Coordinates of C-alpha atoms in Angstrom, one line a residue:
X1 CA 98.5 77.5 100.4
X2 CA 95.4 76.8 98.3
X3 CA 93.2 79.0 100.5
X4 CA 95.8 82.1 101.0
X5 CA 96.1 82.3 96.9
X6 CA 92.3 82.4 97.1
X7 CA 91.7 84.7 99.6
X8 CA 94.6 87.4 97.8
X9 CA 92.6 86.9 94.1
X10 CA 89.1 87.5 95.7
X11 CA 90.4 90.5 97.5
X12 CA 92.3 91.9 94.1
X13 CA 89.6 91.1 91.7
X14 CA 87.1 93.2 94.3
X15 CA 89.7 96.0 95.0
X16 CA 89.7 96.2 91.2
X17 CA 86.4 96.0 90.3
X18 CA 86.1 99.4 92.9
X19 CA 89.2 101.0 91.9
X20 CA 87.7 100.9 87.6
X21 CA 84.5 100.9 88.9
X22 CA 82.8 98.7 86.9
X23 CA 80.4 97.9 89.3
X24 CA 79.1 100.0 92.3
X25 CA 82.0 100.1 95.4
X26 CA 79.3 98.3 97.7
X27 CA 78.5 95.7 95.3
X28 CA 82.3 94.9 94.7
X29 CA 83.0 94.6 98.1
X30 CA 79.9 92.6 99.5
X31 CA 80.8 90.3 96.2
X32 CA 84.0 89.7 97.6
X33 CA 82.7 88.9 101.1
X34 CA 80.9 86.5 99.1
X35 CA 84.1 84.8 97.8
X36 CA 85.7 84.8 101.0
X37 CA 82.1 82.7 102.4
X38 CA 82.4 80.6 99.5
X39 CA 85.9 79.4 100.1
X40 CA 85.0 78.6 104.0
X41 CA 87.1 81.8 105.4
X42 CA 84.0 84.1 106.7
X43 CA 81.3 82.8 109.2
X44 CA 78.8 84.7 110.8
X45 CA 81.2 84.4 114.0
X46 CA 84.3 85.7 112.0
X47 CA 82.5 88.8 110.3
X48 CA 80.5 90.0 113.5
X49 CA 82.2 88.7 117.2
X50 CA 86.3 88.6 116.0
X51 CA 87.9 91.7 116.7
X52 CA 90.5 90.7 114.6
X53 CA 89.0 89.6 111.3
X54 CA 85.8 90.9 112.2
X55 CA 83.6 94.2 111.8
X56 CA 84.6 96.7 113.8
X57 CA 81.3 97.5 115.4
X58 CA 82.7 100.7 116.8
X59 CA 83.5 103.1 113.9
X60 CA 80.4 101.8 112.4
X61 CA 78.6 103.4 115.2
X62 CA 80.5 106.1 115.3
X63 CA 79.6 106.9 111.8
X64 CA 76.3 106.4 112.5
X65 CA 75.5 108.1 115.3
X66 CA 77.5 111.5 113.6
X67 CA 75.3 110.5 110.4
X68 CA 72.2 110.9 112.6
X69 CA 73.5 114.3 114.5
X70 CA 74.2 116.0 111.2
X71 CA 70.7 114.6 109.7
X72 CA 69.0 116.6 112.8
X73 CA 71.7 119.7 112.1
X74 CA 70.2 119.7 108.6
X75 CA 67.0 121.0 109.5
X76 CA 67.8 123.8 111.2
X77 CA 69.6 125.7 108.4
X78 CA 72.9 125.7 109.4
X79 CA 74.7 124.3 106.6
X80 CA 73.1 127.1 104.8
X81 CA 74.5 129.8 106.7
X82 CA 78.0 128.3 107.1
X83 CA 77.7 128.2 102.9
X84 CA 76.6 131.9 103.2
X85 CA 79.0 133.2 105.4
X86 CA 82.0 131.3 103.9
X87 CA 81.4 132.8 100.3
X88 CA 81.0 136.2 102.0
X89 CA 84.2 135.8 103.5
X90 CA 86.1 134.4 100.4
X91 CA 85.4 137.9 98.7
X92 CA 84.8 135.9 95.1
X93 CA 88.0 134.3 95.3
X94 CA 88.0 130.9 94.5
X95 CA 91.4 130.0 95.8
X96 CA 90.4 132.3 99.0
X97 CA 87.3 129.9 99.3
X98 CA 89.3 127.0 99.3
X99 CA 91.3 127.9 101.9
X100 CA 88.8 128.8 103.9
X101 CA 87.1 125.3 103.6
X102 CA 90.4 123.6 104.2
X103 CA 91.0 125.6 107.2
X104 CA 87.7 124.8 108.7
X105 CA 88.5 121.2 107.8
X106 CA 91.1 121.4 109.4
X107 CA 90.4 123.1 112.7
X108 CA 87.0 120.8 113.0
X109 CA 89.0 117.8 112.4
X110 CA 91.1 117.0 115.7
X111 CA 88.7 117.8 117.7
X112 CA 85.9 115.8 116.4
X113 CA 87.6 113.4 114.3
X114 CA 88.0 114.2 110.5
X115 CA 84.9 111.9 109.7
X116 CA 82.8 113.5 111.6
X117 CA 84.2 116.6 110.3
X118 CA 83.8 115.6 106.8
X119 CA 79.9 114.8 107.5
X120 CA 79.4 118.3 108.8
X121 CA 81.5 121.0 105.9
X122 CA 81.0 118.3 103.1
X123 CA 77.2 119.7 103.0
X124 CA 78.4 123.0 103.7
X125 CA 81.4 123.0 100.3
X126 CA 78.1 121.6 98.3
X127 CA 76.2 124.6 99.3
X128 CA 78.8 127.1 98.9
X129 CA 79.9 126.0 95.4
X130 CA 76.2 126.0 94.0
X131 CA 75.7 129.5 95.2
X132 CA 78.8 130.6 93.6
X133 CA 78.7 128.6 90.5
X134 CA 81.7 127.1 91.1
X135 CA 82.9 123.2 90.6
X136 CA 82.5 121.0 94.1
X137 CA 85.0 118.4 93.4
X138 CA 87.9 120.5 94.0
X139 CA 86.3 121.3 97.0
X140 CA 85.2 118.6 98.1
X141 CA 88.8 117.0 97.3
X142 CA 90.9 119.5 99.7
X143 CA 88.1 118.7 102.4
X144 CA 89.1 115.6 102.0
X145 CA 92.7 115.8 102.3
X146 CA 92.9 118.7 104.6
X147 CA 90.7 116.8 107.1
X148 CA 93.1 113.6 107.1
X149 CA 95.8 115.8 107.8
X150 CA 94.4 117.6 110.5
X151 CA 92.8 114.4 112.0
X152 CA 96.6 113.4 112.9
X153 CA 96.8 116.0 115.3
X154 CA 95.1 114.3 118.2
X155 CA 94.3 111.0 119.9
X156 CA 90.2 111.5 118.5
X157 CA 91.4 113.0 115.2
X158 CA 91.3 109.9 113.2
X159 CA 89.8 106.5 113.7
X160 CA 93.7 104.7 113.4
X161 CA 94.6 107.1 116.0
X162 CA 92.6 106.0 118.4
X163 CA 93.6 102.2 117.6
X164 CA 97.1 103.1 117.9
X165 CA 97.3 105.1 121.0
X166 CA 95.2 102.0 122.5
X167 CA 97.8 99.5 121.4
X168 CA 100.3 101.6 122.4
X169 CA 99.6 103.2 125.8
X170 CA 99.8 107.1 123.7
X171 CA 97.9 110.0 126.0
X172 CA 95.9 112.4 124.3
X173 CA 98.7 115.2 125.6
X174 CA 101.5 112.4 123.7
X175 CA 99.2 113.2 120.6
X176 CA 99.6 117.1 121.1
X177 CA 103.6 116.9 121.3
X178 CA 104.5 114.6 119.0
X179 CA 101.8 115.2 116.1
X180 CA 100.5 118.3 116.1
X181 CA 103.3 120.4 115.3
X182 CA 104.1 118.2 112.2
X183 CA 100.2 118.7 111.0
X184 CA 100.6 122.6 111.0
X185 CA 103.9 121.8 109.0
X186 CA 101.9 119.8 106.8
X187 CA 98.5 121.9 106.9
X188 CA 100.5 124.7 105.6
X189 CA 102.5 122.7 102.7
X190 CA 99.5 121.2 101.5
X191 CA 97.3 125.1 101.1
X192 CA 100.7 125.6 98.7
X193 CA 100.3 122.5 97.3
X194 CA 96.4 123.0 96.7
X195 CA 96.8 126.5 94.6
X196 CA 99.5 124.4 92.2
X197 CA 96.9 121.0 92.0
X198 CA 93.6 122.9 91.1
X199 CA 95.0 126.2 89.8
X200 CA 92.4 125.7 86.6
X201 CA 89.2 126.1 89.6
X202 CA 90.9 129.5 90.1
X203 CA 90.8 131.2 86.8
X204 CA 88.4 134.3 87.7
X205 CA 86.8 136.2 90.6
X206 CA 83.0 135.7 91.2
X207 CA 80.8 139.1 92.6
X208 CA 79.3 137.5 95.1
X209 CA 77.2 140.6 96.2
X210 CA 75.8 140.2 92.5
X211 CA 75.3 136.3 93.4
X212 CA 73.9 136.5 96.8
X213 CA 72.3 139.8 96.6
X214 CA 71.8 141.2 99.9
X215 CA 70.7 138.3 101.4
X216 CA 72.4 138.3 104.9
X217 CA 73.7 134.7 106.9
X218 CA 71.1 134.7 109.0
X219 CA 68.4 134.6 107.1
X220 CA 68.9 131.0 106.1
X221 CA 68.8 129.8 109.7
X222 CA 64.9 128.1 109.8
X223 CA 64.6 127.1 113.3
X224 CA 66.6 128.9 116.0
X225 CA 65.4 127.1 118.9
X226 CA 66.2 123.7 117.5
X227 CA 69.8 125.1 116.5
X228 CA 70.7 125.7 120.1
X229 CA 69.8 122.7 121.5
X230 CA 71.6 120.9 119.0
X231 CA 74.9 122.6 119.5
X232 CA 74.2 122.3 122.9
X233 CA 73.7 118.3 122.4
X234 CA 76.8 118.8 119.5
X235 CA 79.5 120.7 122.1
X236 CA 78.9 118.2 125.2
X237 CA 79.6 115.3 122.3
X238 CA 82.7 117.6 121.6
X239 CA 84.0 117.5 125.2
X240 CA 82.6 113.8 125.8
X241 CA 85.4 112.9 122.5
X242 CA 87.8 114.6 123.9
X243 CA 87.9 113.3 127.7
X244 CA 86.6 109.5 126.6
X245 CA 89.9 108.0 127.9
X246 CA 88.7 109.5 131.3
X247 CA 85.3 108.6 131.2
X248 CA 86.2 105.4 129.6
X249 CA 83.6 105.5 127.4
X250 CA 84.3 105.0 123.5
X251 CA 83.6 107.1 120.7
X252 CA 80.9 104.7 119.2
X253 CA 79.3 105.1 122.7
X254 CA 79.8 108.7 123.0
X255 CA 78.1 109.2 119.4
X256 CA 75.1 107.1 119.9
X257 CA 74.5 109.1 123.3
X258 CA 74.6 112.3 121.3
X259 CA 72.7 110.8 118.3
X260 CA 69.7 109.8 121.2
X261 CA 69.7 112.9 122.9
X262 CA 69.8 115.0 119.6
X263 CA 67.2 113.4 118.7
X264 CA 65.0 114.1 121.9
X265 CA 65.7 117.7 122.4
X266 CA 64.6 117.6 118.1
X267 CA 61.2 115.5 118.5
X268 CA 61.9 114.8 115.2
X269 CA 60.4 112.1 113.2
X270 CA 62.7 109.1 112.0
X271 CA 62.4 109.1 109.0
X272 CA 63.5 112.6 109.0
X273 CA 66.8 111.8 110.4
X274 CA 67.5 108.6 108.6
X275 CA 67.1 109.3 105.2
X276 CA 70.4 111.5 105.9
X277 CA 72.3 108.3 107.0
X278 CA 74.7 107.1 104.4
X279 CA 73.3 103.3 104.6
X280 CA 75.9 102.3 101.3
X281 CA 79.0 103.5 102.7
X282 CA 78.1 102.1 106.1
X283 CA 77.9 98.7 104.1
X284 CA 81.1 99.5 101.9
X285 CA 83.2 99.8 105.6
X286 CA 81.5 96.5 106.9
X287 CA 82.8 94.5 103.6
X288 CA 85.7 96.2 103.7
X289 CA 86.5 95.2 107.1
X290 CA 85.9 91.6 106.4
X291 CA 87.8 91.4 103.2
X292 CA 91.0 92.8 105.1
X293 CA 90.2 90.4 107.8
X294 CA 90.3 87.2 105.4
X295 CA 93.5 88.2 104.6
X296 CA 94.3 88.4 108.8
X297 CA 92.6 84.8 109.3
X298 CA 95.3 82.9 106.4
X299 CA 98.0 84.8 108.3
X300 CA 99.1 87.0 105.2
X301 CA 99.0 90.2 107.7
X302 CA 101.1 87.9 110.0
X303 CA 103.3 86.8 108.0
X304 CA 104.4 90.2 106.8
X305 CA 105.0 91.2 110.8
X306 CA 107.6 88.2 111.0
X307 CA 109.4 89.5 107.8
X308 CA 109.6 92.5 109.3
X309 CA 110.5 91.9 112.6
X310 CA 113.7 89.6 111.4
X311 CA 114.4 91.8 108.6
X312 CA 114.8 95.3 110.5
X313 CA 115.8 94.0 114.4
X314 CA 117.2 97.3 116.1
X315 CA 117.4 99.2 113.2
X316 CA 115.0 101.9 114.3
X317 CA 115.5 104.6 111.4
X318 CA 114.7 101.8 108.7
X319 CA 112.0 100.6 110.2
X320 CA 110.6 104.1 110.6
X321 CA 111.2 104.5 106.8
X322 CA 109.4 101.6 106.1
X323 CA 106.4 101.8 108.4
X324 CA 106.2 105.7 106.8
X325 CA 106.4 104.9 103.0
X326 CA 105.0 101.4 103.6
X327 CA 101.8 102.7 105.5
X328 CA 101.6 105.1 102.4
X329 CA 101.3 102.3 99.8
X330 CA 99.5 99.6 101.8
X331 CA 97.3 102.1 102.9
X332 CA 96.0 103.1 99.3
X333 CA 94.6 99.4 98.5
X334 CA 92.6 99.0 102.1
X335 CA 91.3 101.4 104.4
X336 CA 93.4 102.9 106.8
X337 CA 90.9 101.3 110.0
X338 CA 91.1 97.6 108.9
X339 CA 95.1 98.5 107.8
X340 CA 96.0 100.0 111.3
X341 CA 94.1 97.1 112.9
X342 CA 96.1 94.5 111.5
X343 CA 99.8 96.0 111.3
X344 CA 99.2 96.9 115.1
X345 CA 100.8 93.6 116.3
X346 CA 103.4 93.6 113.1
X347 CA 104.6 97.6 115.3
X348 CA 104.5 95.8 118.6
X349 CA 106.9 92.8 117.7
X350 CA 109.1 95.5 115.9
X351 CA 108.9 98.0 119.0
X352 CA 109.7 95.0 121.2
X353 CA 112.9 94.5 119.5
X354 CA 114.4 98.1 120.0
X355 CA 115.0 99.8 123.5
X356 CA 112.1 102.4 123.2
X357 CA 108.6 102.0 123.9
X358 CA 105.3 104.0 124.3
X359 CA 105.8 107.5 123.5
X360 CA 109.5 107.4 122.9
X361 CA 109.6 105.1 120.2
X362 CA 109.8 106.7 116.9
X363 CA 108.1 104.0 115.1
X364 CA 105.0 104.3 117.0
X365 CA 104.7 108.3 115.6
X366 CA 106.4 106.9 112.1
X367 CA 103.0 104.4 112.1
X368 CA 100.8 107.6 112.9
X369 CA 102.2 109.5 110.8
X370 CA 102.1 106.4 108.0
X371 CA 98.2 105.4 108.5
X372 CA 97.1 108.9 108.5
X373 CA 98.6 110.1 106.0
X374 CA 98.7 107.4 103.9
X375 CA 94.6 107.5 103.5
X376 CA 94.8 110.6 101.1
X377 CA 96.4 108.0 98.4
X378 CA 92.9 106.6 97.4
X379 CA 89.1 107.1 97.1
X380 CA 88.9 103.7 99.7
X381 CA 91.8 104.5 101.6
X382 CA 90.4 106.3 104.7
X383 CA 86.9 107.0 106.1
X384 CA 86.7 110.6 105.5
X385 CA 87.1 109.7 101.9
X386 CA 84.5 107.6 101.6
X387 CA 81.8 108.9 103.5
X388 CA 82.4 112.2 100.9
X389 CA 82.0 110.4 98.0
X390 CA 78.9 108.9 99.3
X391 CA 77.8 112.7 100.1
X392 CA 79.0 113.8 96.3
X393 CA 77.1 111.1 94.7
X394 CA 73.4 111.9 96.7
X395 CA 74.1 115.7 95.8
X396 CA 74.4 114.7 92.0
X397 CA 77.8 116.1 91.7
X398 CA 80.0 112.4 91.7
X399 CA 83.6 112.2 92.0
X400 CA 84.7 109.4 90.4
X401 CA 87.6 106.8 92.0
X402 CA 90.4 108.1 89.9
X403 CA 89.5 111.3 89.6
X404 CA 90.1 111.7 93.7
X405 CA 93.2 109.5 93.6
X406 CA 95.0 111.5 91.5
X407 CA 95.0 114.3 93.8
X408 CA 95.5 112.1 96.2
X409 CA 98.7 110.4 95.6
X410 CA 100.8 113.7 94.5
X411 CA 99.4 115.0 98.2
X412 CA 100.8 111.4 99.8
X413 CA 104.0 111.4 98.5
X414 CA 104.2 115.3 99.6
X415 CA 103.2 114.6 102.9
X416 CA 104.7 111.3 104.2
X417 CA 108.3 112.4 102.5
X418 CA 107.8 116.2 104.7
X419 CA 106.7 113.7 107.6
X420 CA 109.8 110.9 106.8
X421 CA 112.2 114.5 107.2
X422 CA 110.7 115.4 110.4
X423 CA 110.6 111.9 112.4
X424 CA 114.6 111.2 111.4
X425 CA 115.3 115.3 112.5
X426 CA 113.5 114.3 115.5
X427 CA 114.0 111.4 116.7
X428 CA 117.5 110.7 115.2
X429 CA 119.1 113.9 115.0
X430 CA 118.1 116.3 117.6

């Protein structure tokens, strides 16, 4: 009892210390990885080998293999000419802009996966938003959210996906019928939503020609050779995501090939492509993962499955509720990843207990729908959020913890109550 109360203070007192941000995030969380040694609950086997209160070694190679890719991208110019051509096409409308960006967000999302996605247009909305004068938090913001939206639309479009559909037995083609149609829904809600949250960005129109001149797309592309192979290298990592249950290979796996041979057909130098590697919030996930997985070891997570389990039995709609709003709150104080990986088992016992499984149970979608969207409640709620704050803060152009939240909560509650509407029509109704 002793040990639990420790573990839940050390992990408070860090989630504090990076929710007020009186110290850097990756300081707060590797001091309370500290605690969590102190008080004998991590070991060098528990924080590396356990896959259960461990790091997960595969979206930290994920991340850094896509890191790597987008470090080679860099030097060809194409972030430039995306930044070009999107203020071109918004006209000098701010609001047009941002809809622009979500939609690529969007659209890049599910079929990378919205990390990935967020580490190619994050660069990109910089870009953009210094040519036009314009403020890049906004931006940056409904990247953020559109891109953890859109990542619920497939199997690959967001790391708890992935965990899920493992756990679960869920096809990439159960993804496309049961999740995608809600993300338009939700896509669509949230570019309404997005005009009302940052109407103050959209006070006047900018003259681009007057900005940008005459200065055409294309000119900003600097090496035109290395840009093909890299989309080349960049569109077999595309199709490699989005057959790896076929070629059993996972994402980590499938990164780090493209990272390798990104960086062959580039010849570049290393130090070229790692100074574009986001080394902090690589460390942030790794503490992070081990702080949620102290809590697994003293069998808090557990013990929560066992409530639940005997609390909801066979009621299927409650625990769909719960699982829905839960995921949203839970999911703000930890990242979604470490989150999904320990309610998995708490889904299974509860699934167990109904007569549905697989792809028929609506508590498998209603935990989907709850870990996805639930990691637009907080700056350290999801991947995607994290990496572009990290991004923000090497640009010069920060975006402080509460500064994102606040966006992000109003866009949760949205969200998971449109998504709470559409699993009981579903799946109780219909």
């Amino acid at each position: 009892m002793i040990l639990t109360s420790a573990a839940i203070s050390i992990f408070i007192v860090s989630y504090a210390l990076i929710a007020t941000e009186r110290v850097h995030r990756v300081a707060a969380a590797l001091g309370g990885v500290a605690g969590m040694a102190v008080i004998g609950l991590v070991d060098a086997e528990s924080a590396f080998f356990d896959q259960h209160t461990g790091i997960d070694w595969n979206v930290i190679f994920l991340l850094f293999g896509m890191m790597v890719i987008v470090g080679v991208l860099k030097q060809t110019g194409l972030f430039e000419f995306l930044a070009l051509w999107a203020a071109r096409r918004s006209g000098g409308h701010p609001y047009r802009l941002l809809v622009l960006l979500v939609l690529i967000g969007a659209t890049v999302a599910p079929i990378l996966d919205n990390v990935t996605c967020v580490l190619l247009v994050a660069p990109v909305t910089i870009s953009v938003c210094r040519q036009l004068g314009l403020p890049s938090a906004p931006y940056l913001i409904s990247l953020i959210l559109a891109s953890n939206i859109g990542g619920t639309a497939t199997l690959i479009g967001d790391p708890p996906n992935i965990i899920i559909g493992s756990r679960a037995g869920l096809s990439f083609s159960d993804f496309l019928v049961h999740s995608l149609p809600l993300t338009v829904v939700l896509l669509a809600l949230f570019v309404v939503m997005a005009r009302w949250m940052f109407r103050e960005t959209f006070g006047h129109q900018i003259d681009v020609h007057h900005v940008l001149g005459d200065i055409h797309p294309r000119e900003a592309i600097t090496n035109m050779r290395l840009l093909v192979r890299c989309l080349v290298v960049l569109t077999l990592v595309m199709v490699a995501f989005s057959l790896h249950t076929l070629l059993h290979l996972d994402p980590s796996m499938v990164a780090m090939l493209g990272a390798g041979a990104t960086v062959l057909v580039s010849r570049s130098e290393p130090e070229e492509f790692l100074e574009e590697v986001e080394w902090g919030t690589l460390a942030f996930f790794m503490a992070l993962f081990v702080l949620v997985g102290s809590l697994v070891q003293v069998g808090v997570i557990g013990r929560i499955g066992e409530l639940a389990a005997e609390a909801f039995g066979d009621q299927e709609l409650l625990a769909a509720t719960v699982l829905l709003f839960g995921s949203g709150i839970v999911g703000a104080f930890v990242d979604n990843i470490p989150y999904t990986t320990a309610t998995v088992p708490i889904v299974q016992d509860l699934v167990a207990a109904t007569g549905t499984t697989g792809a028929d149970s609506p508590l498998w979608w209603a935990f989907v729908f709850g870990a996805d969207l639930g990691g637009n409640s907080t700056a350290v709620a999801a991947g995607a959020n994290v990496v572009v704050l990290g991004i923000a803060a090497r640009a010069g152009e920060p975006i402080s913890f509460w500064q994102f939240t606040k966006y992000g909560i109003v866009t949760t509650v949205a969200t998971v109550a449109a998504a709470w509407l559409w699993v009981y029509v579903r799946y109780f109704v219909l």
